[in-house]
Amino acid sequence: MSVPCKFERSLLSHDEYETIRLTHHPAIYDVEPTDLAAMRSRLREMRDKERTLSQQKRREARGKGGARGANFPGTAERPSQRKQVFAAALKRVNGELRRLHNLAARTAHVEAARKALALHRAASFIPYPSAGSTANEGMVPRLSTRRRKIVTGAQIGRVSQATKVAQAIRDARGA
């Protein structure tokens, strides 16, 4: 469940709120990926701390465990709300890191595809000229610089076959 920014501000200290503020919509796009990774570990620590406090408060309320430290005031509700704020921020940071990772992967795939297409197109042409004529070889045929054309097996002999069929039709008419 989403929590309004105003409510987040009321739950958190100034330093904690500055960390959380950077995870919201327009500000998160300006944060570098390395800073996002560091922010992710900080948010995990904050969330885990609040989760521990919340669990301890619930145990105290049930009478299962003693008080932590000197005296931690309040109920389990406040740490639980703070934990939800940190968990939501962590979710936003993870989503942004995933988006950046997918964008980098997509860019790499596009570059690889373009390179493969260029190599494929370059394979259809003779990439370099021949060494040229040398002495004492006599006449040598010149290499063609035209594109190599691949003729399918079905096309080979089709003209002579068409001639045979036409001749057979003519012979059949005269008989």
PDB file of C-alpha atoms in Angstrom:
ATOM      1  CA  MET A   1       0.000   0.000   0.000  1.00  0.00           C
ATOM      2  CA  SER A   2       1.427   3.395  -0.895  1.00  0.00           C
ATOM      3  CA  VAL A   3       2.053   6.009   1.750  1.00  0.00           C
ATOM      4  CA  PRO A   4       1.783   9.767   1.097  1.00  0.00           C
ATOM      5  CA  CYS A   5       5.061  11.725   1.177  1.00  0.00           C
ATOM      6  CA  LYS A   6       3.715  13.939   3.945  1.00  0.00           C
ATOM      7  CA  PHE A   7       3.097  10.918   6.154  1.00  0.00           C
ATOM      8  CA  GLU A   8       6.585   9.589   5.346  1.00  0.00           C
ATOM      9  CA  ARG A   9       8.051  12.921   6.429  1.00  0.00           C
ATOM     10  CA  SER A  10       6.206  12.719   9.745  1.00  0.00           C
ATOM     11  CA  LEU A  11       7.515   9.194  10.420  1.00  0.00           C
ATOM     12  CA  LEU A  12      11.176   9.720   9.543  1.00  0.00           C
ATOM     13  CA  SER A  13      14.070  11.851  10.733  1.00  0.00           C
ATOM     14  CA  HIS A  14      15.591  14.432   8.384  1.00  0.00           C
ATOM     15  CA  ASP A  15      18.486  12.208   7.255  1.00  0.00           C
ATOM     16  CA  GLU A  16      16.223   9.227   6.693  1.00  0.00           C
ATOM     17  CA  TYR A  17      13.748  11.333   4.745  1.00  0.00           C
ATOM     18  CA  GLU A  18      16.513  12.692   2.485  1.00  0.00           C
ATOM     19  CA  THR A  19      17.423   9.107   1.600  1.00  0.00           C
ATOM     20  CA  ILE A  20      13.781   8.219   0.947  1.00  0.00           C
ATOM     21  CA  ARG A  21      13.133  11.421  -1.027  1.00  0.00           C
ATOM     22  CA  LEU A  22      15.743  10.373  -3.612  1.00  0.00           C
ATOM     23  CA  THR A  23      13.787   7.193  -4.333  1.00  0.00           C
ATOM     24  CA  HIS A  24      10.663   9.020  -5.537  1.00  0.00           C
ATOM     25  CA  HIS A  25       9.710   9.632  -9.165  1.00  0.00           C
ATOM     26  CA  PRO A  26      11.579  12.578 -10.613  1.00  0.00           C
ATOM     27  CA  ALA A  27      14.620  12.390  -8.310  1.00  0.00           C
ATOM     28  CA  ILE A  28      15.403   8.688  -8.807  1.00  0.00           C
ATOM     29  CA  TYR A  29      16.282   9.180 -12.486  1.00  0.00           C
ATOM     30  CA  ASP A  30      19.116  11.575 -11.577  1.00  0.00           C
ATOM     31  CA  VAL A  31      20.828   9.132  -9.189  1.00  0.00           C
ATOM     32  CA  GLU A  32      23.788   7.175 -10.578  1.00  0.00           C
ATOM     33  CA  PRO A  33      23.528   3.348 -10.650  1.00  0.00           C
ATOM     34  CA  THR A  34      26.443   2.983  -8.200  1.00  0.00           C
ATOM     35  CA  ASP A  35      24.688   5.337  -5.775  1.00  0.00           C
ATOM     36  CA  LEU A  36      21.466   3.363  -6.236  1.00  0.00           C
ATOM     37  CA  ALA A  37      23.265   0.148  -5.287  1.00  0.00           C
ATOM     38  CA  ALA A  38      24.662   1.810  -2.144  1.00  0.00           C
ATOM     39  CA  MET A  39      21.226   3.226  -1.359  1.00  0.00           C
ATOM     40  CA  ARG A  40      19.740  -0.254  -1.710  1.00  0.00           C
ATOM     41  CA  SER A  41      22.022  -1.656   1.014  1.00  0.00           C
ATOM     42  CA  ARG A  42      21.273   1.308   3.335  1.00  0.00           C
ATOM     43  CA  LEU A  43      17.539   0.870   2.822  1.00  0.00           C
ATOM     44  CA  ARG A  44      17.799  -2.850   3.547  1.00  0.00           C
ATOM     45  CA  GLU A  45      19.593  -2.128   6.814  1.00  0.00           C
ATOM     46  CA  MET A  46      16.979   0.462   7.810  1.00  0.00           C
ATOM     47  CA  ARG A  47      14.112  -1.883   6.919  1.00  0.00           C
ATOM     48  CA  ASP A  48      15.663  -4.791   8.816  1.00  0.00           C
ATOM     49  CA  LYS A  49      16.214  -2.634  11.899  1.00  0.00           C
ATOM     50  CA  GLU A  50      12.595  -1.494  11.920  1.00  0.00           C
ATOM     51  CA  ARG A  51      11.394  -5.043  11.335  1.00  0.00           C
ATOM     52  CA  THR A  52      13.399  -6.225  14.361  1.00  0.00           C
ATOM     53  CA  LEU A  53      12.008  -3.429  16.532  1.00  0.00           C
ATOM     54  CA  SER A  54       8.469  -4.190  15.391  1.00  0.00           C
ATOM     55  CA  GLN A  55       8.854  -7.892  16.128  1.00  0.00           C
ATOM     56  CA  GLN A  56      10.307  -7.130  19.581  1.00  0.00           C
ATOM     57  CA  LYS A  57       7.421  -4.777  20.423  1.00  0.00           C
ATOM     58  CA  ARG A  58       4.894  -7.429  19.398  1.00  0.00           C
ATOM     59  CA  ARG A  59       6.666  -9.984  21.622  1.00  0.00           C
ATOM     60  CA  GLU A  60       6.584  -7.529  24.524  1.00  0.00           C
ATOM     61  CA  ALA A  61       2.866  -6.924  24.019  1.00  0.00           C
ATOM     62  CA  ARG A  62       2.193 -10.670  24.132  1.00  0.00           C
ATOM     63  CA  GLY A  63       4.413 -11.027  27.213  1.00  0.00           C
ATOM     64  CA  LYS A  64       6.863 -13.369  25.474  1.00  0.00           C
ATOM     65  CA  GLY A  65       9.999 -11.231  25.779  1.00  0.00           C
ATOM     66  CA  GLY A  66      11.506  -8.569  27.966  1.00  0.00           C
ATOM     67  CA  ALA A  67      12.008  -4.922  27.038  1.00  0.00           C
ATOM     68  CA  ARG A  68      14.878  -4.037  24.735  1.00  0.00           C
ATOM     69  CA  GLY A  69      17.596  -1.798  26.096  1.00  0.00           C
ATOM     70  CA  ALA A  70      16.672   0.838  28.646  1.00  0.00           C
ATOM     71  CA  ASN A  71      13.164   1.634  27.445  1.00  0.00           C
ATOM     72  CA  PHE A  72      11.905   1.864  23.871  1.00  0.00           C
ATOM     73  CA  PRO A  73       8.620   3.769  24.042  1.00  0.00           C
ATOM     74  CA  GLY A  74       5.564   3.238  21.888  1.00  0.00           C
ATOM     75  CA  THR A  75       3.734   0.365  20.290  1.00  0.00           C
ATOM     76  CA  ALA A  76       4.659  -1.979  17.468  1.00  0.00           C
ATOM     77  CA  GLU A  77       2.601   0.099  15.038  1.00  0.00           C
ATOM     78  CA  ARG A  78       5.149   2.895  14.531  1.00  0.00           C
ATOM     79  CA  PRO A  79       8.134   0.650  13.645  1.00  0.00           C
ATOM     80  CA  SER A  80       5.831  -1.328  11.379  1.00  0.00           C
ATOM     81  CA  GLN A  81       4.832   1.821   9.478  1.00  0.00           C
ATOM     82  CA  ARG A  82       8.468   2.914   9.209  1.00  0.00           C
ATOM     83  CA  LYS A  83       9.365  -0.551   7.921  1.00  0.00           C
ATOM     84  CA  GLN A  84       6.677  -0.227   5.241  1.00  0.00           C
ATOM     85  CA  VAL A  85       8.119   3.119   4.154  1.00  0.00           C
ATOM     86  CA  PHE A  86      11.621   1.635   3.846  1.00  0.00           C
ATOM     87  CA  ALA A  87      10.297  -1.454   2.048  1.00  0.00           C
ATOM     88  CA  ALA A  88       8.433   0.698  -0.498  1.00  0.00           C
ATOM     89  CA  ALA A  89      11.567   2.778  -1.113  1.00  0.00           C
ATOM     90  CA  LEU A  90      13.602  -0.398  -1.532  1.00  0.00           C
ATOM     91  CA  LYS A  91      11.059  -1.647  -4.048  1.00  0.00           C
ATOM     92  CA  ARG A  92      11.371   1.585  -6.062  1.00  0.00           C
ATOM     93  CA  VAL A  93      15.188   1.385  -6.037  1.00  0.00           C
ATOM     94  CA  ASN A  94      15.141  -2.269  -7.127  1.00  0.00           C
ATOM     95  CA  GLY A  95      12.741  -1.425  -9.936  1.00  0.00           C
ATOM     96  CA  GLU A  96      14.945   1.410 -11.172  1.00  0.00           C
ATOM     97  CA  LEU A  97      18.059  -0.781 -11.063  1.00  0.00           C
ATOM     98  CA  ARG A  98      16.190  -3.474 -12.996  1.00  0.00           C
ATOM     99  CA  ARG A  99      15.055  -0.889 -15.558  1.00  0.00           C
ATOM    100  CA  LEU A 100      18.627   0.374 -16.028  1.00  0.00           C
ATOM    101  CA  HIS A 101      19.933  -3.186 -16.368  1.00  0.00           C
ATOM    102  CA  ASN A 102      17.310  -4.037 -18.993  1.00  0.00           C
ATOM    103  CA  LEU A 103      18.060  -0.834 -20.895  1.00  0.00           C
ATOM    104  CA  ALA A 104      21.779  -1.643 -20.985  1.00  0.00           C
ATOM    105  CA  ALA A 105      21.059  -5.195 -22.134  1.00  0.00           C
ATOM    106  CA  ARG A 106      18.700  -3.986 -24.858  1.00  0.00           C
ATOM    107  CA  THR A 107      21.318  -1.493 -26.079  1.00  0.00           C
ATOM    108  CA  ALA A 108      23.961  -4.230 -26.193  1.00  0.00           C
ATOM    109  CA  HIS A 109      21.624  -6.501 -28.180  1.00  0.00           C
ATOM    110  CA  VAL A 110      20.848  -3.757 -30.686  1.00  0.00           C
ATOM    111  CA  GLU A 111      24.553  -3.013 -31.192  1.00  0.00           C
ATOM    112  CA  ALA A 112      25.330  -6.718 -31.665  1.00  0.00           C
ATOM    113  CA  ALA A 113      22.493  -7.059 -34.195  1.00  0.00           C
ATOM    114  CA  ARG A 114      23.738  -4.055 -36.169  1.00  0.00           C
ATOM    115  CA  LYS A 115      27.264  -5.462 -36.193  1.00  0.00           C
ATOM    116  CA  ALA A 116      25.968  -8.850 -37.388  1.00  0.00           C
ATOM    117  CA  LEU A 117      23.957  -7.183 -40.153  1.00  0.00           C
ATOM    118  CA  ALA A 118      27.011  -5.223 -41.300  1.00  0.00           C
ATOM    119  CA  LEU A 119      29.088  -8.415 -41.385  1.00  0.00           C
ATOM    120  CA  HIS A 120      26.357 -10.205 -43.343  1.00  0.00           C
ATOM    121  CA  ARG A 121      26.120  -7.412 -45.895  1.00  0.00           C
ATOM    122  CA  ALA A 122      29.904  -7.204 -46.218  1.00  0.00           C
ATOM    123  CA  ALA A 123      30.089 -10.953 -46.974  1.00  0.00           C
ATOM    124  CA  SER A 124      28.146 -10.441 -50.224  1.00  0.00           C
ATOM    125  CA  PHE A 125      30.900  -8.313 -51.760  1.00  0.00           C
ATOM    126  CA  ILE A 126      34.543  -9.007 -52.541  1.00  0.00           C
ATOM    127  CA  PRO A 127      36.282  -7.131 -49.743  1.00  0.00           C
ATOM    128  CA  TYR A 128      39.621  -6.465 -51.430  1.00  0.00           C
ATOM    129  CA  PRO A 129      41.065  -6.374 -54.969  1.00  0.00           C
ATOM    130  CA  SER A 130      43.258  -9.149 -56.324  1.00  0.00           C
ATOM    131  CA  ALA A 131      47.030  -8.887 -56.196  1.00  0.00           C
ATOM    132  CA  GLY A 132      47.110  -8.046 -59.897  1.00  0.00           C
ATOM    133  CA  SER A 133      48.953  -9.600 -62.799  1.00  0.00           C
ATOM    134  CA  THR A 134      52.395 -11.109 -62.361  1.00  0.00           C
ATOM    135  CA  ALA A 135      55.132 -11.857 -64.883  1.00  0.00           C
ATOM    136  CA  ASN A 136      55.303 -14.992 -67.077  1.00  0.00           C
ATOM    137  CA  GLU A 137      51.762 -16.257 -66.552  1.00  0.00           C
ATOM    138  CA  GLY A 138      50.266 -15.328 -69.877  1.00  0.00           C
ATOM    139  CA  MET A 139      46.691 -14.209 -70.158  1.00  0.00           C
ATOM    140  CA  VAL A 140      44.738 -14.366 -66.929  1.00  0.00           C
ATOM    141  CA  PRO A 141      41.002 -13.795 -66.623  1.00  0.00           C
ATOM    142  CA  ARG A 142      40.101 -10.704 -64.631  1.00  0.00           C
ATOM    143  CA  LEU A 143      38.130 -11.333 -61.472  1.00  0.00           C
ATOM    144  CA  SER A 144      34.639  -9.962 -61.451  1.00  0.00           C
ATOM    145  CA  THR A 145      33.864  -7.259 -58.875  1.00  0.00           C
ATOM    146  CA  ARG A 146      30.144  -7.891 -59.189  1.00  0.00           C
ATOM    147  CA  ARG A 147      28.167  -9.398 -56.371  1.00  0.00           C
ATOM    148  CA  ARG A 148      28.102 -13.153 -56.106  1.00  0.00           C
ATOM    149  CA  LYS A 149      24.656 -14.458 -56.896  1.00  0.00           C
ATOM    150  CA  ILE A 150      23.449 -17.681 -55.384  1.00  0.00           C
ATOM    151  CA  VAL A 151      21.255 -19.702 -57.756  1.00  0.00           C
ATOM    152  CA  THR A 152      18.927 -22.181 -56.137  1.00  0.00           C
ATOM    153  CA  GLY A 153      18.834 -25.786 -57.293  1.00  0.00           C
ATOM    154  CA  ALA A 154      15.297 -25.352 -58.615  1.00  0.00           C
ATOM    155  CA  GLN A 155      16.437 -22.642 -61.031  1.00  0.00           C
ATOM    156  CA  ILE A 156      19.243 -24.669 -62.631  1.00  0.00           C
ATOM    157  CA  GLY A 157      18.110 -26.135 -65.953  1.00  0.00           C
ATOM    158  CA  ARG A 158      14.715 -24.441 -65.968  1.00  0.00           C
ATOM    159  CA  VAL A 159      15.297 -22.759 -69.359  1.00  0.00           C
ATOM    160  CA  SER A 160      16.281 -25.953 -71.179  1.00  0.00           C
ATOM    161  CA  GLN A 161      13.359 -27.787 -69.554  1.00  0.00           C
ATOM    162  CA  ALA A 162      10.961 -25.067 -70.747  1.00  0.00           C
ATOM    163  CA  THR A 163      12.333 -25.522 -74.288  1.00  0.00           C
ATOM    164  CA  LYS A 164      11.757 -29.287 -74.112  1.00  0.00           C
ATOM    165  CA  VAL A 165       8.158 -28.806 -72.953  1.00  0.00           C
ATOM    166  CA  ALA A 166       7.412 -26.269 -75.721  1.00  0.00           C
ATOM    167  CA  GLN A 167       8.845 -28.587 -78.360  1.00  0.00           C
ATOM    168  CA  ALA A 168       6.762 -31.503 -77.031  1.00  0.00           C
ATOM    169  CA  ILE A 169       3.572 -29.388 -77.317  1.00  0.00           C
ATOM    170  CA  ARG A 170       4.405 -28.439 -80.898  1.00  0.00           C
ATOM    171  CA  ASP A 171       5.123 -32.057 -81.828  1.00  0.00           C
ATOM    172  CA  ALA A 172       1.834 -33.159 -80.296  1.00  0.00           C
ATOM    173  CA  ARG A 173      -0.103 -30.655 -82.416  1.00  0.00           C
ATOM    174  CA  GLY A 174       1.423 -31.836 -85.684  1.00  0.00           C
ATOM    175  CA  ALA A 175       0.761 -35.517 -85.116  1.00  0.00           C
TER     176      ALA A 175
END
